[in-house]
Amino acid sequence: MENSTSPDDELDERALAAVLEAESAHEDEANVRVPRVLGGALVGVDGVPVEVEVRISSQLPRVDIVGLPEAAVRESAARVRAAIAAVGHRFPNRRLTVNLAPASLRKSGAGLDLPIAIGILAAAAAVPWEATRGLGLIGELALDGRIRPVRGALAQVLALARTGCTRIVAPAENAAEVALASEAKPRIAESLADVLAWLHGARELSAAEAPPAREDANRYEPDLAMIRGQAHAKRALEVAAAGAHGLLLRGAPGAGKTLLARALPGILPPLRIDEALEVARIRSAAGMLEPGASLAFARPFRAPHHSASRAGLLGGGSPPQPGEATLAHRGVLFLDELPEFERRCLEALRQVLEEGVIVLARAQLRVALPARFLLIAACNPCECGWHKSGVRDCRCDDDQLARYASRLSGPLLDRIDLHVPVRPVPFRELDSPVRGETSAAVRERVLRARERQARRLAPRGLATNSEIPPSALHDVAAATPDARALLGRAVDRFGLSARAAHRVLRVARTIADLAGDARVGPTAMAEAIGLRDSAAEGAETGAP
């Protein structure tokens, strides 16, 4: 008798085989190791490490990128697929899950293309597993496999170095800026093929090299020697530079306010190495670091137009980007035609001047942007510009004068240390061949004053007199009884607030440092009062 199998038995056998095959595939997937490659993202001006995990599973072909990716990151799947094919590798024809950790951080930009591509190839066993250990990658991929530069490469390399990455690769076009992170020893690559050959040990990637540094601290024009007259305003510039004090120049059109402001960076001390690197990181995050640029030691100078928006001045957007205040960090922010700026922009500066940082709070993101700058502002005395100029008659009536003055709030003016009138210069002085002190000579005095401040303030974690907190001001300023009595009479006469009185005392401390005096005497205090009272309350310049 022959054995026979019914159709129902055949169906049961096929179903059992399918179940066993699915269970076997599930066991294989459970045992698959997930490669992890580090990339970088940019949040404000800071780099944040992003862990790229890739999982291949036996499902219909599809690429899922998870972890709050924005549009440019989601589109990386198409760029990565084309780039992998361009370098001669086969893109896995299975289900790919790419996880970007931390999942709570929104990722933007195309800088994660390169780590995603290497993660996919590692998951497909096209890259040795051991080669991904301690590996950090940044770069955007072109469809032919070239690696394009990314914004904020320096900040991202520094972030990867802090996480312990021992091998970091960046785009060749970002070589000059990432080379500034010399301790990270970043390598550069021009294409995905170069990176794959390096990971397989077939070739070496060259180290990033920076051009020679330029100590061009006095690159700014004009030189103070070119400015005729304005001895009082030039002295105010020196005091402002020595103690990092804010300065308001008020005067008629053409009196020289803008010229004086642009001469200020030339008398400031050059940036320290750590400050220069910080400035370079900010410029890199803003996409303003020129290719091939070396580490510059000149102080930044930013002069936004008075039509600048709040986001343009303080930063913002999606993703958040630095504004002019952050780009002026460690340097000078010059606001010409101060009353013409939007009122809400100016009022927002009040907290920034106190704290030196801008905090952008969003629903799911909080970004802190550094903004410790020296503020210098200029304005006319009225709408027509000739009020009390002694040159032309003012055409403004009392209501117009009041409206113009109301554009600048008292709390904002209270936070500016020096208020200096700028008088029109007579032609005989303009035509004089006599030149005044050069910026280099004034800068030497500023440097010596800064050195005295550093010796006194470094134990307190401070750098300049403008940073002295009210709690330490009495001890640090070391004003004589006569000087303090003089300050008290000025407060009563001009109606200065407690904040303004503290700022006068800080300015007096700076004037004493310029003179090399250990204590603040009546002479330094009288000059500090004379540099304060003219604009804040509309009083005439002079000590009581």
Coordinates of C-alpha atoms in Angstrom, one line a residue:
M1 CA 0.0 0.0 0.0
E2 CA 1.5 3.4 -1.0
N3 CA 1.7 6.4 1.3
S4 CA -0.2 9.5 0.2
T5 CA -0.2 13.1 1.5
S6 CA -3.4 15.1 1.5
P7 CA -3.5 18.7 0.3
D8 CA -4.3 19.8 3.9
D9 CA -1.1 18.1 5.2
E10 CA 1.0 20.0 2.5
L11 CA -0.5 23.3 3.6
D12 CA 0.4 22.6 7.2
E13 CA 4.0 21.7 6.3
R14 CA 4.4 24.9 4.3
A15 CA 2.9 27.0 7.1
L16 CA 5.2 25.3 9.6
A17 CA 8.3 26.0 7.4
A18 CA 7.3 29.7 7.1
V19 CA 7.0 30.0 10.8
L20 CA 10.4 28.3 11.4
E21 CA 12.0 30.5 8.8
A22 CA 10.5 33.7 10.4
E23 CA 11.7 32.5 13.9
S24 CA 15.2 31.9 12.4
A25 CA 15.2 35.3 10.8
H26 CA 14.1 36.9 14.1
E27 CA 16.9 35.1 16.0
D28 CA 19.4 36.3 13.4
E29 CA 18.2 39.9 13.8
A30 CA 18.3 39.6 17.5
N31 CA 22.0 38.6 17.3
V32 CA 23.0 41.4 14.9
R33 CA 25.3 43.9 16.4
V34 CA 24.3 47.5 15.9
P35 CA 27.2 49.8 14.8
R36 CA 27.5 53.1 16.5
V37 CA 29.2 56.0 14.8
L38 CA 29.5 59.5 16.3
G39 CA 28.5 62.6 14.3
G40 CA 27.8 66.2 15.3
A41 CA 25.0 68.7 15.3
L42 CA 24.9 72.4 15.9
V43 CA 22.8 74.0 18.6
G44 CA 23.3 77.8 18.6
V45 CA 27.1 78.1 18.5
D46 CA 27.8 74.9 20.3
G47 CA 28.5 71.5 18.9
V48 CA 26.6 68.5 20.2
P49 CA 27.7 64.9 19.6
V50 CA 25.1 62.7 18.0
E51 CA 25.3 58.9 18.1
V52 CA 24.2 57.3 14.8
E53 CA 22.9 53.7 15.2
V54 CA 22.0 51.6 12.2
R55 CA 19.9 48.4 12.2
I56 CA 19.3 46.2 9.2
S57 CA 16.2 43.9 9.3
S58 CA 14.6 41.3 7.0
Q59 CA 11.7 43.4 5.8
L60 CA 10.6 45.3 2.8
P61 CA 13.3 47.8 1.6
R62 CA 12.9 51.1 3.3
V63 CA 15.0 53.7 5.2
D64 CA 13.6 55.1 8.5
I65 CA 15.5 57.9 10.1
V66 CA 14.3 58.5 13.7
G67 CA 15.4 60.9 16.5
L68 CA 13.8 64.2 15.6
P69 CA 15.4 64.7 12.2
E70 CA 14.5 67.9 10.3
A71 CA 14.0 68.0 6.5
A72 CA 17.7 68.1 5.5
V73 CA 18.5 65.1 7.8
R74 CA 15.5 63.1 6.5
E75 CA 16.6 63.8 2.9
S76 CA 20.1 62.4 3.7
A77 CA 18.8 58.9 2.8
A78 CA 18.7 59.8 -0.9
R79 CA 22.1 61.4 -0.8
V80 CA 23.7 58.5 1.1
R81 CA 22.2 55.9 -1.3
A82 CA 23.6 57.7 -4.3
A83 CA 27.0 58.3 -2.7
I84 CA 27.4 54.7 -1.6
A85 CA 26.6 53.5 -5.1
A86 CA 29.0 56.1 -6.6
V87 CA 31.9 54.6 -4.7
G88 CA 31.2 51.0 -5.8
H89 CA 29.3 49.6 -2.9
R90 CA 25.8 48.1 -2.9
F91 CA 23.1 49.8 -0.8
P92 CA 21.4 47.2 1.4
N93 CA 18.1 46.1 -0.2
R94 CA 16.5 45.6 3.2
R95 CA 14.8 47.6 6.0
L96 CA 17.2 50.2 7.5
T97 CA 16.5 51.9 10.8
V98 CA 18.8 54.9 11.5
N99 CA 18.5 56.2 15.0
L100 CA 20.0 59.6 16.0
A101 CA 20.6 59.9 19.7
P102 CA 19.8 61.7 21.9
A103 CA 16.2 61.5 20.5
S104 CA 15.1 64.6 22.4
L105 CA 17.4 66.9 20.4
R106 CA 16.2 68.2 17.1
K107 CA 18.8 67.6 14.4
S108 CA 19.2 69.9 11.4
G109 CA 21.6 70.3 8.5
A110 CA 23.3 67.8 6.3
G111 CA 26.4 67.2 8.4
L112 CA 25.2 63.8 9.5
D113 CA 25.4 62.3 6.0
L114 CA 28.9 60.9 6.4
P115 CA 28.3 59.2 9.8
I116 CA 25.0 57.7 8.5
A117 CA 26.8 56.4 5.4
I118 CA 29.6 54.7 7.4
G119 CA 27.0 53.4 9.8
I120 CA 25.0 51.7 7.0
L121 CA 28.1 50.2 5.5
A122 CA 29.3 48.9 8.9
A123 CA 25.9 47.3 9.5
A124 CA 26.2 45.7 6.0
A125 CA 29.7 44.4 7.0
A126 CA 31.3 46.5 4.3
V127 CA 33.3 48.3 6.9
P128 CA 35.2 46.5 9.7
W129 CA 33.3 46.7 13.0
E130 CA 36.5 47.5 14.9
A131 CA 37.1 50.5 12.6
T132 CA 34.1 52.4 14.0
R133 CA 35.3 52.5 17.6
G134 CA 36.2 56.0 18.7
L135 CA 35.3 57.3 15.3
G136 CA 33.8 60.8 14.8
L137 CA 32.6 62.0 11.4
I138 CA 31.1 65.2 10.0
G139 CA 30.3 66.1 6.4
E140 CA 27.7 66.4 3.8
L141 CA 27.7 63.9 0.9
A142 CA 27.3 64.8 -2.8
L143 CA 25.7 62.3 -5.1
D144 CA 29.0 61.4 -6.6
G145 CA 30.5 60.7 -3.1
R146 CA 32.4 63.9 -2.6
I147 CA 32.3 65.4 0.9
R148 CA 31.0 68.9 1.1
P149 CA 31.8 71.4 3.9
V150 CA 29.4 72.0 6.8
R151 CA 28.6 75.0 8.9
G152 CA 30.0 74.9 12.4
A153 CA 32.6 72.3 11.7
L154 CA 35.0 73.7 14.4
A155 CA 32.3 73.5 17.1
Q156 CA 31.4 70.0 16.1
V157 CA 35.0 68.8 16.1
L158 CA 35.5 70.2 19.6
A159 CA 32.3 68.5 20.8
L160 CA 33.5 65.1 19.4
A161 CA 36.9 65.5 21.0
R162 CA 35.2 66.1 24.4
T163 CA 33.3 62.8 24.1
G164 CA 36.6 60.9 23.7
C165 CA 36.7 60.4 19.9
T166 CA 40.3 59.5 19.1
R167 CA 39.8 59.6 15.3
I168 CA 37.9 62.5 13.8
V169 CA 37.3 63.1 10.1
A170 CA 36.1 66.4 8.6
P171 CA 35.6 67.8 5.1
A172 CA 38.7 68.9 3.4
E173 CA 37.2 72.4 2.7
N174 CA 36.8 72.8 6.5
A175 CA 40.5 72.0 7.1
A176 CA 41.6 75.5 8.1
E177 CA 39.0 75.9 10.8
V178 CA 39.0 72.4 12.2
A179 CA 42.8 72.6 12.5
L180 CA 42.3 75.2 15.2
A181 CA 41.1 72.3 17.4
S182 CA 44.7 71.1 17.4
E183 CA 44.3 68.8 20.5
A184 CA 41.6 66.8 18.6
K185 CA 44.1 66.1 15.8
P186 CA 41.3 65.9 13.1
R187 CA 41.9 64.3 9.7
I188 CA 40.4 65.6 6.5
A189 CA 38.9 63.7 3.5
E190 CA 37.6 64.8 0.1
S191 CA 35.3 61.9 -0.6
L192 CA 33.5 58.9 0.9
A193 CA 35.9 56.6 -1.0
D194 CA 38.9 58.2 0.8
V195 CA 37.2 57.5 4.2
L196 CA 36.5 53.9 3.3
A197 CA 40.0 53.3 2.1
W198 CA 41.3 54.7 5.4
L199 CA 39.0 52.5 7.5
H200 CA 40.2 49.4 5.6
G201 CA 43.8 50.5 6.2
A202 CA 44.6 51.0 2.5
R203 CA 45.7 54.6 2.9
E204 CA 46.1 57.4 5.4
L205 CA 44.1 60.6 5.7
S206 CA 46.1 63.8 6.0
A207 CA 45.9 65.8 9.2
A208 CA 44.2 69.2 9.1
E209 CA 46.7 72.1 9.0
A210 CA 46.0 75.7 9.7
P211 CA 47.7 78.6 8.0
P212 CA 50.1 80.6 10.1
A213 CA 48.3 82.8 12.7
R214 CA 48.3 86.5 12.2
E215 CA 48.5 88.7 15.2
D216 CA 46.8 91.7 13.5
A217 CA 45.3 93.3 16.5
N218 CA 45.6 96.8 15.0
R219 CA 44.2 96.1 11.6
Y220 CA 41.4 98.5 12.0
E221 CA 41.3 102.0 10.5
P222 CA 41.2 104.8 11.3
D223 CA 44.2 105.4 13.6
L224 CA 43.5 107.8 16.5
A225 CA 46.3 110.0 15.1
M226 CA 44.1 110.7 12.0
I227 CA 41.3 112.2 14.1
R228 CA 41.7 115.9 14.7
G229 CA 40.5 117.5 17.9
Q230 CA 38.0 115.6 20.1
A231 CA 40.4 115.2 23.0
H232 CA 37.6 114.6 25.5
A233 CA 36.0 111.9 23.3
K234 CA 39.4 110.2 22.7
R235 CA 40.0 110.1 26.4
A236 CA 36.6 108.4 26.8
L237 CA 37.6 105.8 24.2
E238 CA 40.8 105.1 26.2
V239 CA 38.8 104.7 29.4
A240 CA 36.2 102.5 27.7
A241 CA 38.9 100.2 26.2
A242 CA 40.8 99.9 29.5
G243 CA 37.9 98.8 31.6
A244 CA 35.5 97.4 29.0
H245 CA 32.9 100.2 29.7
G246 CA 30.0 100.9 27.5
L247 CA 30.1 104.3 25.7
L248 CA 27.4 106.6 24.3
L249 CA 28.6 109.4 21.9
R250 CA 26.1 112.2 21.4
G251 CA 26.6 115.0 19.0
A252 CA 25.7 116.8 15.8
P253 CA 26.0 115.2 12.4
G254 CA 29.5 115.1 11.1
A255 CA 31.1 115.8 14.4
G256 CA 33.1 112.5 14.2
K257 CA 31.0 110.0 16.3
T258 CA 31.3 107.1 13.8
L259 CA 35.0 107.8 13.1
L260 CA 35.7 107.7 16.8
A261 CA 33.7 104.5 17.2
R262 CA 35.6 102.7 14.4
A263 CA 38.9 103.7 16.0
L264 CA 38.1 101.9 19.2
P265 CA 39.1 98.3 18.2
G266 CA 42.6 99.6 17.4
I267 CA 43.3 100.5 21.0
L268 CA 41.9 97.2 22.5
P269 CA 44.3 94.5 23.6
P270 CA 44.5 91.5 21.2
L271 CA 42.6 88.4 21.9
R272 CA 44.1 85.6 24.0
I273 CA 44.5 82.2 22.4
D274 CA 41.4 80.9 24.2
E275 CA 39.4 84.0 23.3
A276 CA 40.5 83.8 19.6
L277 CA 39.4 80.1 19.5
E278 CA 36.0 81.1 21.0
V279 CA 35.5 83.8 18.4
A280 CA 36.5 81.5 15.6
R281 CA 34.0 78.9 16.9
I282 CA 31.2 81.5 16.8
R283 CA 32.1 82.7 13.3
S284 CA 32.2 79.0 12.2
A285 CA 28.8 78.4 13.6
A286 CA 27.5 81.4 11.7
G287 CA 29.1 80.3 8.5
M288 CA 31.3 83.4 8.4
L289 CA 34.7 81.8 8.7
E290 CA 36.4 82.2 5.4
P291 CA 38.1 79.1 3.8
G292 CA 41.8 79.1 4.6
A293 CA 41.5 81.8 7.3
S294 CA 44.0 81.6 10.1
L295 CA 43.4 82.2 13.8
A296 CA 42.9 86.0 14.1
F297 CA 43.7 87.9 17.3
A298 CA 41.9 91.1 16.3
R299 CA 38.8 92.0 18.3
P300 CA 35.5 91.6 16.4
F301 CA 33.8 94.8 15.4
R302 CA 30.1 94.6 14.4
A303 CA 28.0 97.6 13.2
P304 CA 24.5 96.4 12.4
H305 CA 22.1 98.8 10.5
H306 CA 19.4 100.4 12.6
S307 CA 16.8 98.4 10.6
A308 CA 18.1 95.1 12.1
S309 CA 15.3 92.9 13.5
R310 CA 15.4 91.4 17.0
A311 CA 16.5 88.1 15.6
G312 CA 19.2 89.7 13.6
L313 CA 20.5 91.6 16.6
L314 CA 20.1 89.0 19.3
G315 CA 19.8 85.8 17.4
G316 CA 17.0 83.4 16.6
G317 CA 15.4 81.5 13.8
S318 CA 14.9 77.8 13.3
P319 CA 17.4 76.4 14.0
P320 CA 18.6 79.2 16.2
Q321 CA 21.5 81.1 14.8
P322 CA 23.7 83.8 16.5
G323 CA 22.9 87.5 16.0
E324 CA 25.1 90.6 15.8
A325 CA 25.5 90.7 19.6
T326 CA 27.0 87.2 19.7
L327 CA 29.2 87.9 16.6
A328 CA 30.6 90.8 18.6
H329 CA 31.5 88.6 21.6
R330 CA 34.9 89.6 23.0
G331 CA 34.8 92.6 20.7
V332 CA 32.8 95.7 20.0
L333 CA 29.2 96.2 19.1
F334 CA 28.6 99.6 17.5
L335 CA 25.0 100.8 17.3
D336 CA 25.0 104.0 15.1
E337 CA 21.8 106.1 15.2
L338 CA 20.8 104.4 18.4
P339 CA 17.3 106.0 18.7
E340 CA 16.4 104.6 15.2
F341 CA 16.6 101.0 16.4
E342 CA 13.4 99.2 17.3
R343 CA 12.5 99.9 20.9
R344 CA 12.0 96.3 21.8
C345 CA 15.4 95.4 20.4
L346 CA 17.1 98.0 22.5
E347 CA 15.2 97.0 25.6
A348 CA 16.2 93.4 25.1
L349 CA 19.8 94.5 25.3
R350 CA 19.4 95.6 28.9
Q351 CA 19.6 92.1 30.3
V352 CA 22.4 91.2 27.8
L353 CA 24.5 94.1 29.0
E354 CA 24.2 92.8 32.6
E355 CA 24.7 89.1 32.1
G356 CA 26.8 88.8 28.9
V357 CA 24.7 86.0 27.5
I358 CA 21.5 85.7 25.4
V359 CA 19.1 82.9 26.2
L360 CA 16.7 81.8 23.5
A361 CA 13.9 79.8 25.1
R362 CA 11.7 77.7 22.7
A363 CA 9.1 75.1 23.4
Q364 CA 11.5 72.2 23.2
L365 CA 14.9 73.9 23.1
R366 CA 16.9 76.3 25.2
V367 CA 20.0 77.9 23.6
A368 CA 22.5 80.1 25.4
L369 CA 24.5 82.4 23.1
P370 CA 27.6 84.2 24.5
A371 CA 27.4 88.0 24.2
R372 CA 30.0 89.7 26.3
F373 CA 30.9 92.7 24.2
L374 CA 31.9 96.3 24.6
L375 CA 28.9 98.5 23.5
I376 CA 29.5 101.8 21.8
A377 CA 26.6 103.8 20.6
A378 CA 26.1 107.1 18.8
C379 CA 23.1 109.4 18.4
N380 CA 22.2 112.9 17.5
P381 CA 20.8 115.3 20.1
C382 CA 17.5 115.7 18.3
E383 CA 15.8 114.8 15.0
C384 CA 17.3 117.6 13.0
G385 CA 20.7 117.0 14.8
W386 CA 21.6 120.5 15.7
H387 CA 20.3 121.0 19.2
K388 CA 22.9 123.0 21.2
S389 CA 25.5 122.4 18.5
G390 CA 26.6 126.0 18.2
V391 CA 26.8 125.5 14.4
R392 CA 23.2 125.8 13.2
D393 CA 19.9 126.6 14.7
C394 CA 17.8 123.7 15.8
R395 CA 14.4 123.4 14.1
C396 CA 12.8 121.1 16.7
D397 CA 10.2 122.3 19.1
D398 CA 9.9 121.1 22.7
D399 CA 7.5 118.3 21.8
Q400 CA 9.8 117.0 19.1
L401 CA 12.8 117.1 21.5
A402 CA 10.7 115.2 24.1
R403 CA 9.6 112.5 21.6
Y404 CA 13.1 112.0 20.3
A405 CA 14.5 111.7 23.8
S406 CA 11.8 109.2 24.8
R407 CA 13.1 106.7 22.1
L408 CA 15.9 105.8 24.6
S409 CA 14.6 104.6 27.9
G410 CA 16.2 105.6 31.2
P411 CA 16.9 102.0 32.2
L412 CA 18.9 101.4 29.0
L413 CA 20.9 104.6 29.4
D414 CA 21.5 103.8 33.0
R415 CA 23.4 100.6 31.9
I416 CA 25.8 102.6 29.7
D417 CA 28.9 103.7 31.7
L418 CA 30.1 106.7 29.7
H419 CA 28.0 109.4 28.2
V420 CA 30.2 111.8 26.2
P421 CA 29.2 114.8 24.1
V422 CA 31.0 115.2 20.7
R423 CA 31.4 118.8 19.6
P424 CA 31.9 119.8 16.0
V425 CA 35.6 120.5 15.3
P426 CA 36.6 123.9 14.1
F427 CA 38.2 124.1 10.7
R428 CA 41.5 125.4 12.1
E429 CA 41.9 122.1 14.0
L430 CA 40.8 120.0 11.0
D431 CA 43.4 121.8 8.8
S432 CA 46.1 121.6 11.4
P433 CA 49.2 119.4 10.5
V434 CA 49.6 118.4 14.1
R435 CA 48.9 114.8 14.7
G436 CA 47.7 113.4 18.0
E437 CA 48.7 110.2 19.8
T438 CA 48.6 107.0 17.7
S439 CA 46.4 104.1 18.5
A440 CA 49.5 102.0 19.3
A441 CA 50.6 104.5 22.0
V442 CA 47.1 104.5 23.6
R443 CA 46.9 100.8 23.4
E444 CA 50.1 100.4 25.4
R445 CA 48.4 102.3 28.3
V446 CA 45.3 100.2 27.9
L447 CA 47.4 97.0 28.1
R448 CA 49.1 98.2 31.3
A449 CA 45.8 99.1 32.9
R450 CA 44.4 95.7 31.9
E451 CA 47.4 94.0 33.5
R452 CA 46.7 95.8 36.8
Q453 CA 43.1 94.8 36.7
A454 CA 44.0 91.2 36.0
R455 CA 46.3 91.0 39.0
R456 CA 43.6 92.4 41.2
L457 CA 40.5 90.6 39.8
A458 CA 41.8 87.2 38.6
P459 CA 41.4 85.7 42.1
R460 CA 37.7 86.6 41.9
G461 CA 37.3 85.1 38.5
L462 CA 36.9 88.5 36.8
A463 CA 38.7 90.1 33.9
T464 CA 37.8 93.8 33.8
N465 CA 36.5 96.5 36.1
S466 CA 33.2 96.6 34.3
E467 CA 32.5 93.1 35.7
I468 CA 33.0 93.9 39.3
P469 CA 29.8 93.0 41.2
P470 CA 28.2 95.5 43.6
S471 CA 29.1 93.2 46.6
A472 CA 32.8 93.5 45.9
L473 CA 32.9 97.1 44.6
H474 CA 33.7 98.8 47.9
D475 CA 36.7 96.6 48.5
V476 CA 38.0 96.4 44.9
A477 CA 37.6 100.1 44.1
A478 CA 39.4 101.3 47.2
A479 CA 38.1 104.8 46.9
T480 CA 39.4 107.4 49.4
P481 CA 37.0 109.2 51.7
D482 CA 37.3 112.4 49.7
A483 CA 36.5 110.5 46.5
R484 CA 33.4 108.9 48.0
A485 CA 32.2 112.2 49.3
L486 CA 32.5 113.6 45.8
L487 CA 30.5 110.8 44.4
G488 CA 27.8 111.3 47.0
R489 CA 27.5 115.0 46.1
A490 CA 27.2 114.0 42.4
V491 CA 24.5 111.5 43.1
D492 CA 22.4 114.1 45.0
R493 CA 23.0 116.8 42.4
F494 CA 22.3 114.8 39.2
G495 CA 19.8 112.3 40.6
L496 CA 21.9 109.3 39.7
S497 CA 20.5 105.9 40.5
A498 CA 22.3 103.3 42.6
R499 CA 23.3 101.4 39.4
A500 CA 24.7 104.6 37.9
A501 CA 26.6 105.4 41.0
H502 CA 28.2 101.9 40.9
R503 CA 29.1 102.4 37.3
V504 CA 30.7 105.8 38.1
L505 CA 32.8 104.0 40.8
R506 CA 33.9 101.3 38.3
V507 CA 34.9 103.9 35.8
A508 CA 36.9 105.8 38.5
R509 CA 38.7 102.5 39.3
T510 CA 39.7 102.2 35.6
I511 CA 40.9 105.8 35.5
A512 CA 43.0 105.1 38.5
D513 CA 44.4 102.0 36.8
L514 CA 45.4 104.1 33.8
A515 CA 47.2 106.4 36.1
G516 CA 48.9 103.6 38.0
D517 CA 47.2 104.6 41.4
A518 CA 46.4 101.9 44.0
R519 CA 43.4 103.9 45.3
V520 CA 40.7 105.9 43.7
G521 CA 41.2 109.6 44.6
P522 CA 39.2 112.7 44.0
T523 CA 40.8 113.4 40.6
A524 CA 39.8 110.0 39.2
M525 CA 36.4 110.3 40.7
A526 CA 35.8 113.8 39.2
E527 CA 36.8 112.6 35.7
A528 CA 34.5 109.6 36.0
I529 CA 31.6 111.9 36.9
G530 CA 32.4 114.2 34.0
L531 CA 32.3 111.2 31.7
R532 CA 28.8 110.2 33.0
D533 CA 26.5 113.1 33.7
S534 CA 26.2 114.8 30.3
A535 CA 23.7 112.5 28.6
A536 CA 22.1 110.4 31.3
E537 CA 20.1 113.2 32.8
G538 CA 20.6 116.0 30.3
A539 CA 22.9 117.8 32.7
E540 CA 26.0 119.7 31.5
T541 CA 29.3 117.9 31.7
G542 CA 31.4 118.6 34.8
A543 CA 32.1 117.5 38.3
P544 CA 30.2 119.0 41.2

